[in-house]
Short mmCIF file of C-alpha atoms in Angstrom, two decimals:
data_model
loop_
_atom_site.label_atom_id
_atom_site.label_comp_id
_atom_site.label_asym_id
_atom_site.label_seq_id
_atom_site.Cartn_x
_atom_site.Cartn_y
_atom_site.Cartn_z
CA MET J 14 184.56 93.02 225.31
CA THR J 15 188.02 92.13 226.59
CA ASP J 16 188.74 90.07 223.46
CA LEU J 17 187.33 92.85 221.29
CA TYR J 18 189.53 95.49 222.88
CA LYS J 19 192.51 93.20 222.46
CA ALA J 20 191.73 92.89 218.73
CA TYR J 21 191.40 96.68 218.50
CA GLY J 22 194.69 97.11 220.32
CA ASP J 23 196.45 94.69 217.98
CA ALA J 24 195.09 96.62 214.99
CA ALA J 25 196.26 99.88 216.58
CA GLU J 26 199.74 98.44 217.03
CA ARG J 27 199.86 97.53 213.33
CA MET J 28 198.63 100.99 212.33
CA LEU J 29 201.28 102.67 214.46
CA HIS J 30 203.92 100.45 212.85
CA PHE J 31 202.66 101.40 209.38
CA VAL J 32 202.92 105.10 210.15
CA GLU J 33 206.41 104.79 211.63
CA THR J 34 207.71 102.61 208.78
CA ARG J 35 205.75 104.31 205.98
CA SER J 36 204.13 100.99 205.06
CA THR J 37 200.66 99.44 205.04
CA ASP J 38 198.81 96.12 204.99
CA GLN J 39 199.44 94.37 201.69
CA ALA J 40 198.12 91.57 199.53
CA SER J 41 200.49 89.00 198.08
CA GLY J 42 200.44 90.59 194.61
CA VAL J 43 198.62 92.98 192.31
CA PHE J 44 195.14 92.03 191.09
CA GLU J 45 193.36 92.85 187.84
CA VAL J 46 189.64 93.32 187.31
CA PRO J 47 188.28 93.48 183.74
CA VAL J 48 186.60 96.79 182.91
CA ALA J 49 183.70 94.74 181.55
CA HIS J 50 182.88 93.76 185.14
CA TYR J 51 181.76 97.36 185.68
CA LEU J 52 179.93 97.78 182.38
CA ASP J 53 178.34 94.53 181.24
CA GLU J 54 174.57 94.53 181.68
CA ALA J 55 174.23 90.73 181.87
CA ARG J 56 176.83 90.60 184.62
CA TRP J 57 175.15 93.48 186.46
CA GLN J 58 171.84 91.58 186.37
CA LYS J 59 173.60 88.52 187.75
CA GLU J 60 174.98 90.65 190.60
CA MET J 61 171.44 91.82 191.33
CA ASP J 62 170.04 88.28 191.27
CA LEU J 63 172.77 86.39 193.13
CA ILE J 64 174.04 89.04 195.54
CA PHE J 65 171.56 91.83 196.18
CA ARG J 66 168.43 89.67 196.06
CA ARG J 67 169.85 86.75 198.06
CA LEU J 68 172.02 88.20 200.83
CA PRO J 69 170.80 89.97 203.99
CA LEU J 70 170.83 93.75 203.45
CA MET J 71 170.85 96.18 206.38
CA LEU J 72 167.77 98.27 205.57
CA ALA J 73 166.94 99.97 208.88
CA LEU J 74 168.22 100.57 212.38
CA THR J 75 166.19 99.59 215.42
CA ILE J 76 166.08 103.28 216.39
CA GLU J 77 164.19 104.04 213.18
CA LEU J 78 161.32 101.83 214.39
CA PRO J 79 161.58 102.06 218.18
CA LYS J 80 157.87 101.70 219.06
CA VAL J 81 155.14 99.17 218.43
CA ASN J 82 153.35 99.99 215.12
CA ASP J 83 156.29 102.01 213.75
CA TYR J 84 157.03 101.40 210.09
CA LYS J 85 159.45 102.34 207.32
CA ALA J 86 158.45 102.13 203.65
CA MET J 87 161.19 102.38 201.05
CA ASP J 88 162.17 101.60 197.49
CA VAL J 89 165.09 99.18 197.35
CA MET J 90 166.40 98.81 193.81
CA GLY J 91 162.89 98.98 192.42
CA GLN J 92 161.43 96.70 195.08
CA PRO J 93 158.74 98.31 197.30
CA VAL J 94 159.65 97.26 200.86
CA LEU J 95 157.69 97.81 204.06
CA ILE J 96 159.30 97.17 207.44
CA THR J 97 156.96 97.12 210.45
CA ARG J 98 157.09 96.56 214.19
CA GLY J 99 154.10 94.51 215.29
CA LYS J 100 152.26 94.56 218.60
CA ASP J 101 154.50 91.68 219.68
CA GLY J 102 157.53 93.97 219.20
CA LYS J 103 158.90 91.91 216.32
CA ALA J 104 160.29 93.60 213.22
CA ARG J 105 158.94 92.17 209.97
CA ALA J 106 159.41 93.01 206.31
CA PHE J 107 157.02 92.69 203.38
CA LEU J 108 156.69 93.62 199.78
CA ASN J 109 154.67 96.85 200.08
CA VAL J 110 151.99 95.57 197.70
CA CYS J 111 148.24 94.96 197.98
CA LYS J 112 147.26 91.48 196.76
CA HIS J 113 144.11 92.81 195.08
CA ARG J 114 145.52 94.84 192.18
CA ALA J 115 149.21 95.26 193.21
CA MET J 116 148.96 98.86 194.41
CA HIS J 117 151.54 100.04 196.94
CA LEU J 118 150.07 100.16 200.45
CA ALA J 119 152.17 102.60 202.48
CA LYS J 120 153.71 105.76 201.07
CA GLU J 121 157.51 105.91 201.21
CA GLY J 122 158.71 107.26 204.54
CA LYS J 123 158.20 106.49 208.22
CA GLY J 124 155.23 106.60 210.54
CA ASN J 125 153.23 104.75 213.17
CA CYS J 126 150.06 102.79 212.48
CA SER J 127 148.74 99.30 213.08
CA ARG J 128 147.10 98.86 209.67
CA PHE J 129 147.53 99.95 206.08
CA ALA J 130 144.62 100.78 203.76
CA CYS J 131 145.20 100.60 200.01
CA GLN J 132 144.46 103.97 198.45
CA TYR J 133 143.18 102.33 195.25
CA HIS J 134 140.26 100.18 196.51
CA GLY J 135 140.53 100.37 200.28
CA TRP J 136 141.64 96.86 201.14
CA THR J 137 143.19 96.88 204.63
CA TYR J 138 146.11 94.95 206.05
CA ALA J 139 147.36 94.60 209.63
CA ASN J 140 151.03 95.40 210.17
CA ASP J 141 151.73 91.68 210.57
CA GLY J 142 150.77 91.33 206.90
CA GLN J 143 147.32 89.78 207.31
CA LEU J 144 144.42 90.95 205.13
CA ILE J 145 141.79 92.20 207.58
CA GLY J 146 139.38 94.15 205.40
CA ILE J 147 137.93 93.99 201.89
CA ALA J 148 135.91 97.03 200.86
CA GLU J 149 132.31 96.11 199.96
CA ALA J 150 133.14 92.48 200.71
CA SER J 151 129.55 91.35 200.09
CA THR J 152 129.82 92.34 196.43
CA PHE J 153 133.36 91.14 195.79
CA GLY J 154 132.93 87.38 195.89
CA ASP J 155 134.37 84.57 197.96
CA VAL J 156 138.15 84.59 198.53
CA ASP J 157 140.43 82.99 201.10
CA ARG J 158 141.93 85.96 202.91
CA ARG J 159 144.76 83.82 204.21
CA THR J 160 146.08 83.46 200.67
CA LEU J 161 145.91 87.23 200.15
CA ALA J 162 148.23 88.27 202.99
CA MET J 163 151.11 90.58 202.13
CA THR J 164 154.17 88.80 200.77
CA GLU J 165 156.61 88.51 203.65
CA LEU J 166 160.35 88.93 203.17
CA PRO J 167 162.93 87.17 205.35
CA ALA J 168 163.93 89.63 208.09
CA GLU J 169 165.94 89.52 211.29
CA GLU J 170 166.81 92.17 213.87
CA VAL J 171 170.30 91.83 215.30
CA ALA J 172 172.57 94.25 217.21
CA GLY J 173 170.25 97.21 216.67
CA MET J 174 170.01 96.57 212.90
CA ILE J 175 167.21 95.15 210.76
CA PHE J 176 168.36 92.94 207.90
CA VAL J 177 166.10 91.91 205.02
CA ILE J 178 166.48 89.50 202.09
CA LEU J 179 164.62 90.75 199.01
CA THR J 180 163.57 87.26 197.85
CA PRO J 181 160.61 85.69 199.68
CA GLY J 182 161.06 82.27 201.20
CA LEU J 183 164.84 82.19 201.55
CA PRO J 184 166.30 81.22 204.92
CA ILE J 185 167.91 84.04 206.89
CA ASP J 186 170.58 83.74 209.58
CA VAL J 187 172.14 87.14 210.12
CA ARG J 188 174.32 85.99 213.00
CA ALA J 189 175.95 83.38 210.81
CA PHE J 190 176.24 85.89 207.95
CA LEU J 191 177.99 88.47 210.15
CA GLY J 192 180.22 85.92 211.84
CA GLY J 193 183.00 87.56 213.83
CA MET J 194 181.70 91.02 212.91
CA LEU J 195 178.62 90.53 215.12
CA ASP J 196 180.41 91.19 218.43
CA ASP J 197 181.99 94.28 216.91
CA LEU J 198 178.60 95.68 215.88
CA ALA J 199 176.81 94.68 219.09
CA ALA J 200 179.44 96.55 221.13
CA LEU J 201 178.43 99.81 219.43
CA LYS J 202 174.99 99.65 221.12
CA LEU J 203 173.31 101.21 218.10
CA GLU J 204 169.90 100.78 219.71
CA THR J 205 170.77 103.63 222.12
CA TRP J 206 171.61 106.26 219.49
CA TYR J 207 169.43 109.04 218.02
CA TYR J 208 168.54 108.76 214.32
CA HIS J 209 168.79 112.21 212.76
CA LYS J 210 168.24 112.03 209.01
CA ALA J 211 169.18 110.51 205.65
CA ARG J 212 170.17 112.06 202.33
CA THR J 213 170.67 110.37 198.98
CA MET J 214 173.28 110.79 196.29
CA GLU J 215 173.70 109.27 192.84
CA GLY J 216 176.97 107.67 191.87
CA ALA J 217 178.65 105.45 189.30
CA ASN J 218 178.44 101.66 189.01
CA TRP J 219 177.98 100.29 192.53
CA LYS J 220 181.43 98.67 192.54
CA VAL J 221 183.14 101.88 191.41
CA SER J 222 181.68 103.70 194.40
CA PHE J 223 182.25 100.84 196.85
CA ASP J 224 185.88 100.59 195.79
CA GLY J 225 186.37 104.05 197.30
CA TYR J 226 185.22 102.91 200.75
CA LEU J 227 187.79 100.11 200.84
CA GLU J 228 191.12 101.95 200.79
CA GLY J 229 192.90 105.07 202.02
CA TYR J 230 195.38 105.19 199.16
CA HIS J 231 193.42 108.11 197.66
CA PHE J 232 193.35 110.33 200.76
CA GLN J 233 196.20 112.67 199.88
CA ALA J 234 195.17 113.25 196.27
CA ALA J 235 191.38 113.30 196.68
CA HIS J 236 190.90 114.62 200.23
CA THR J 237 193.82 117.02 200.69
CA GLN J 238 191.90 119.56 202.79
CA THR J 239 189.50 117.16 204.54
CA VAL J 240 190.25 113.50 205.35
CA ALA J 241 194.02 113.85 204.82
CA THR J 242 194.18 116.44 207.61
CA ARG J 243 193.06 113.66 209.99
CA SER J 244 194.53 110.47 208.52
CA PRO J 245 197.70 109.83 206.52
CA SER J 246 197.26 108.43 203.04
CA ASN J 247 198.09 104.79 202.20
CA ARG J 248 198.30 103.55 205.81
CA ALA J 249 195.64 101.01 206.75
CA SER J 250 194.99 97.72 208.54
CA TYR J 251 192.50 95.12 207.33
CA GLU J 252 190.71 92.37 209.24
CA ALA J 253 188.23 90.05 207.52
CA PHE J 254 185.15 88.28 208.88
CA GLY J 255 183.82 86.22 206.01
CA PRO J 256 183.11 88.78 203.25
CA HIS J 257 183.07 91.67 205.76
CA ILE J 258 185.99 93.93 206.68
CA ARG J 259 187.04 96.01 209.66
CA LEU J 260 189.25 98.63 208.08
CA GLY J 261 191.55 100.65 210.34
CA PHE J 262 192.92 104.09 209.50
CA PRO J 263 195.55 105.66 211.77
CA GLN J 264 195.20 109.31 212.64
CA ASN J 265 198.09 111.71 212.20
CA GLY J 266 198.47 111.77 216.00
CA ILE J 267 198.57 108.01 216.53
CA GLY J 268 201.99 108.36 218.16
CA ARG J 269 200.23 109.43 221.37
CA LEU J 270 199.44 105.74 221.99
CA LYS J 271 203.04 105.23 223.08
CA ASP J 272 202.31 107.37 226.13
CA LEU J 273 199.64 104.91 227.26
CA PRO J 274 199.90 101.37 228.66
CA ARG J 275 199.68 98.86 225.82
CA GLU J 276 196.54 97.30 227.30
CA GLU J 277 194.74 100.63 226.84
CA TRP J 278 195.38 100.93 223.12
CA GLY J 279 192.24 98.98 222.23
CA ARG J 280 190.08 101.62 223.93
CA GLN J 281 191.36 104.56 221.87
CA GLU J 282 189.13 104.36 218.79
CA ASN J 283 188.73 107.88 217.36
CA ASP J 284 191.63 109.07 219.54
CA GLY J 285 194.59 107.85 217.53
CA TYR J 286 192.88 105.69 214.93
CA ASP J 287 189.48 105.09 213.31
CA PHE J 288 187.66 102.02 212.06
CA ILE J 289 185.43 101.74 209.00
CA ARG J 290 183.17 98.71 209.34
CA ILE J 291 182.27 97.27 205.94
CA LEU J 292 179.44 94.78 205.48
CA PHE J 293 179.28 92.97 202.16
CA PRO J 294 177.87 93.84 199.72
CA ASN J 295 176.89 97.48 200.26
CA PHE J 296 177.24 98.89 203.79
CA SER J 297 179.95 101.20 205.16
CA PHE J 298 179.88 102.45 208.75
CA PHE J 299 182.06 105.25 210.13
CA LEU J 300 181.74 105.94 213.84
CA ALA J 301 183.11 109.07 215.51
CA PRO J 302 182.58 110.15 219.13
CA GLU J 303 180.18 112.93 218.19
CA MET J 304 178.33 111.25 215.29
CA CYS J 305 178.08 108.34 212.90
CA GLN J 306 177.73 108.32 209.14
CA TYR J 307 176.74 105.08 207.45
CA ALA J 308 176.19 104.44 203.78
CA GLN J 309 173.74 102.03 202.14
CA LEU J 310 174.80 101.63 198.53
CA PHE J 311 172.29 100.17 196.06
CA PRO J 312 172.74 99.47 192.33
CA GLY J 313 170.72 101.91 190.26
CA PRO J 314 168.32 101.12 187.41
CA THR J 315 171.24 100.71 184.97
CA PRO J 316 174.75 99.29 185.39
CA ASP J 317 176.40 102.73 185.25
CA ARG J 318 174.62 104.17 188.29
CA ASN J 319 174.01 103.55 191.98
CA LEU J 320 171.87 105.25 194.59
CA THR J 321 173.54 105.71 197.96
CA VAL J 322 171.62 106.56 201.12
CA MET J 323 173.80 108.42 203.63
CA ASN J 324 172.43 108.17 207.17
CA TYR J 325 173.38 110.25 210.21
CA ILE J 326 172.96 109.19 213.82
CA TYR J 327 174.13 110.81 217.06
CA PRO J 328 174.73 109.60 220.63
CA THR J 329 171.86 111.73 222.00
CA ALA J 330 168.89 113.64 220.63
CA PRO J 331 169.22 117.43 220.33
CA LYS J 332 167.88 119.37 223.33
CA ASP J 333 166.78 122.45 221.39
CA GLU J 334 166.64 124.11 217.98
CA GLU J 335 170.24 125.30 218.22
CA GLU J 336 171.54 121.78 218.83
CA LEU J 337 169.34 120.54 215.98
CA ARG J 338 170.86 123.14 213.67
CA LYS J 339 174.37 122.03 214.63
CA LEU J 340 173.54 118.39 213.90
CA ASP J 341 172.24 119.42 210.49
CA GLU J 342 175.42 121.37 209.77
CA MET J 343 177.64 118.45 210.77
CA SER J 344 175.60 115.95 208.75
CA ASP J 345 175.60 118.18 205.69
CA PHE J 346 179.37 118.73 205.92
CA PHE J 347 180.12 115.01 205.91
CA PHE J 348 177.59 114.46 203.12
CA GLN J 349 179.14 117.18 200.97
CA VAL J 350 182.65 115.78 201.39
CA VAL J 351 181.54 112.38 200.08
CA LEU J 352 179.46 113.92 197.28
CA ASP J 353 182.05 116.44 196.07
CA GLU J 354 185.27 114.48 196.64
CA ASP J 355 184.30 110.81 196.26
CA TYR J 356 181.18 110.45 194.16
CA ALA J 357 182.06 113.23 191.72
CA LEU J 358 185.38 111.46 191.22
CA GLY J 359 183.58 108.13 190.79
CA LEU J 360 181.42 109.50 187.98
CA LYS J 361 184.59 110.51 186.15
CA VAL J 362 185.94 107.01 186.70
CA GLN J 363 182.74 105.64 185.17
CA ASN J 364 183.25 107.84 182.14
CA GLY J 365 186.85 106.65 181.91
CA LEU J 366 185.73 103.03 182.01
CA GLU J 367 183.27 103.67 179.20
CA SER J 368 185.89 105.48 177.08
CA GLY J 369 187.68 102.26 176.12
CA ALA J 370 191.04 103.60 177.30
CA THR J 371 191.80 100.35 179.12
CA ASP J 372 190.31 96.88 179.35
CA ARG J 373 191.26 96.25 182.99
CA LEU J 374 191.84 97.98 186.32
CA THR J 375 194.83 97.08 188.45
CA PHE J 376 194.56 96.98 192.24
CA GLY J 377 197.88 97.22 194.01
CA ARG J 378 199.26 95.16 196.86
CA ASN J 379 198.42 98.15 199.06
CA GLU J 380 194.72 97.76 198.17
CA PRO J 381 193.96 94.38 199.77
CA GLY J 382 190.40 95.34 200.71
CA ASN J 383 189.48 96.01 197.09
CA GLN J 384 191.03 92.74 195.97
CA TYR J 385 189.16 90.85 198.68
CA PHE J 386 185.85 92.53 197.80
CA HIS J 387 186.10 91.66 194.11
CA LYS J 388 187.03 88.07 194.93
CA TRP J 389 183.89 87.76 197.06
CA VAL J 390 181.77 89.20 194.26
CA GLU J 391 183.16 86.46 192.01
CA HIS J 392 182.57 83.85 194.71
CA TYR J 393 178.87 84.68 194.96
CA LEU J 394 178.45 84.93 191.19
CA SER J 395 179.92 81.44 190.87
CA GLY J 396 177.24 80.07 193.18
CA CYS J 397 179.80 79.85 196.00
CA GLU J 398 181.67 77.06 194.25
CA GLY J 399 185.07 76.32 195.73
CA PRO J 400 186.55 77.62 198.97
CA PRO J 401 185.69 81.17 200.04
CA PRO J 402 188.30 83.89 199.49
CA VAL J 403 190.79 84.70 202.22
CA LEU J 404 192.25 88.13 202.91
CA ARG J 405 195.83 86.90 203.19
CA ALA J 406 197.32 83.75 201.74
#
């Protein structure tokens, strides 16, 4: 933790400097992205195949499945996914499909059970994926039940988070994938929080929406009465860990750090500055003392749309109905800000892209996170040929 707090303190020092000098972290030059990268269906399919179906995606928190036999069933970009916690305590993931006639097994949502019975013909599976019951087996015929187990997906539980790869049989190493971001996430102790609820919103092309998470250049124009009252526009620090980013935003009152010993600056998150933790390709995590909002952004059924799941967790569970009501109000406020001020704007951007008004978008030197993100998209689409992108030359 000492090294982590030192890194936070160094970022805080940079953010204070940016506020005092009216500057920000910068890339070496401007960067152009063809508009076709947001519109082309063949490219979008390639992004699905080489990024979203091959990289570990954070699909659930440990606190969503805290007990043996807990499960979470969800649709992930058209893939029916079932995450379970077996009697051995291990989190596993499967395609939520019966091997008899391909019916879904568990209804979308969460619950607790040790087995899943198909509602079509009654075949039954244990939550470790094994086929344990065939209805009217004596009339069905001889089959090898071992070959009819649920299709398992690569899954790994790390730092209070459950990551899944949507393609069966691929190797998974989340610790290697997270790299230097792992210590950062582990320090948050997410396994001790209370999971409150999730809400979904529809947005533009997944990269249009994700671009908005990666910079604070838009705060003053787009969030005049909300975010801009907390954080100045166009002041940000960026630290990269492979394709992932720890993005720092100073608060308007960051000057208070000068009243503290320098070695304490790294312990002042949310009291002078904030971090947004970005995991490639689709996860954004904002932690505040009283709550946390994290976004899981998934490409939609067509290139012009995405579905974003906004999740809300809190340090402790509500003690009564009044506290529950307050958590709902806080969650809904943060949700509405993103929906009304970010995603509504993104849909207009999508329309602008489709209008033919320009054939490229230009990301400024003051938008290094966006540049870095698009370079990593290209890196994965190329099959990871050549050296990986770097944040700063």
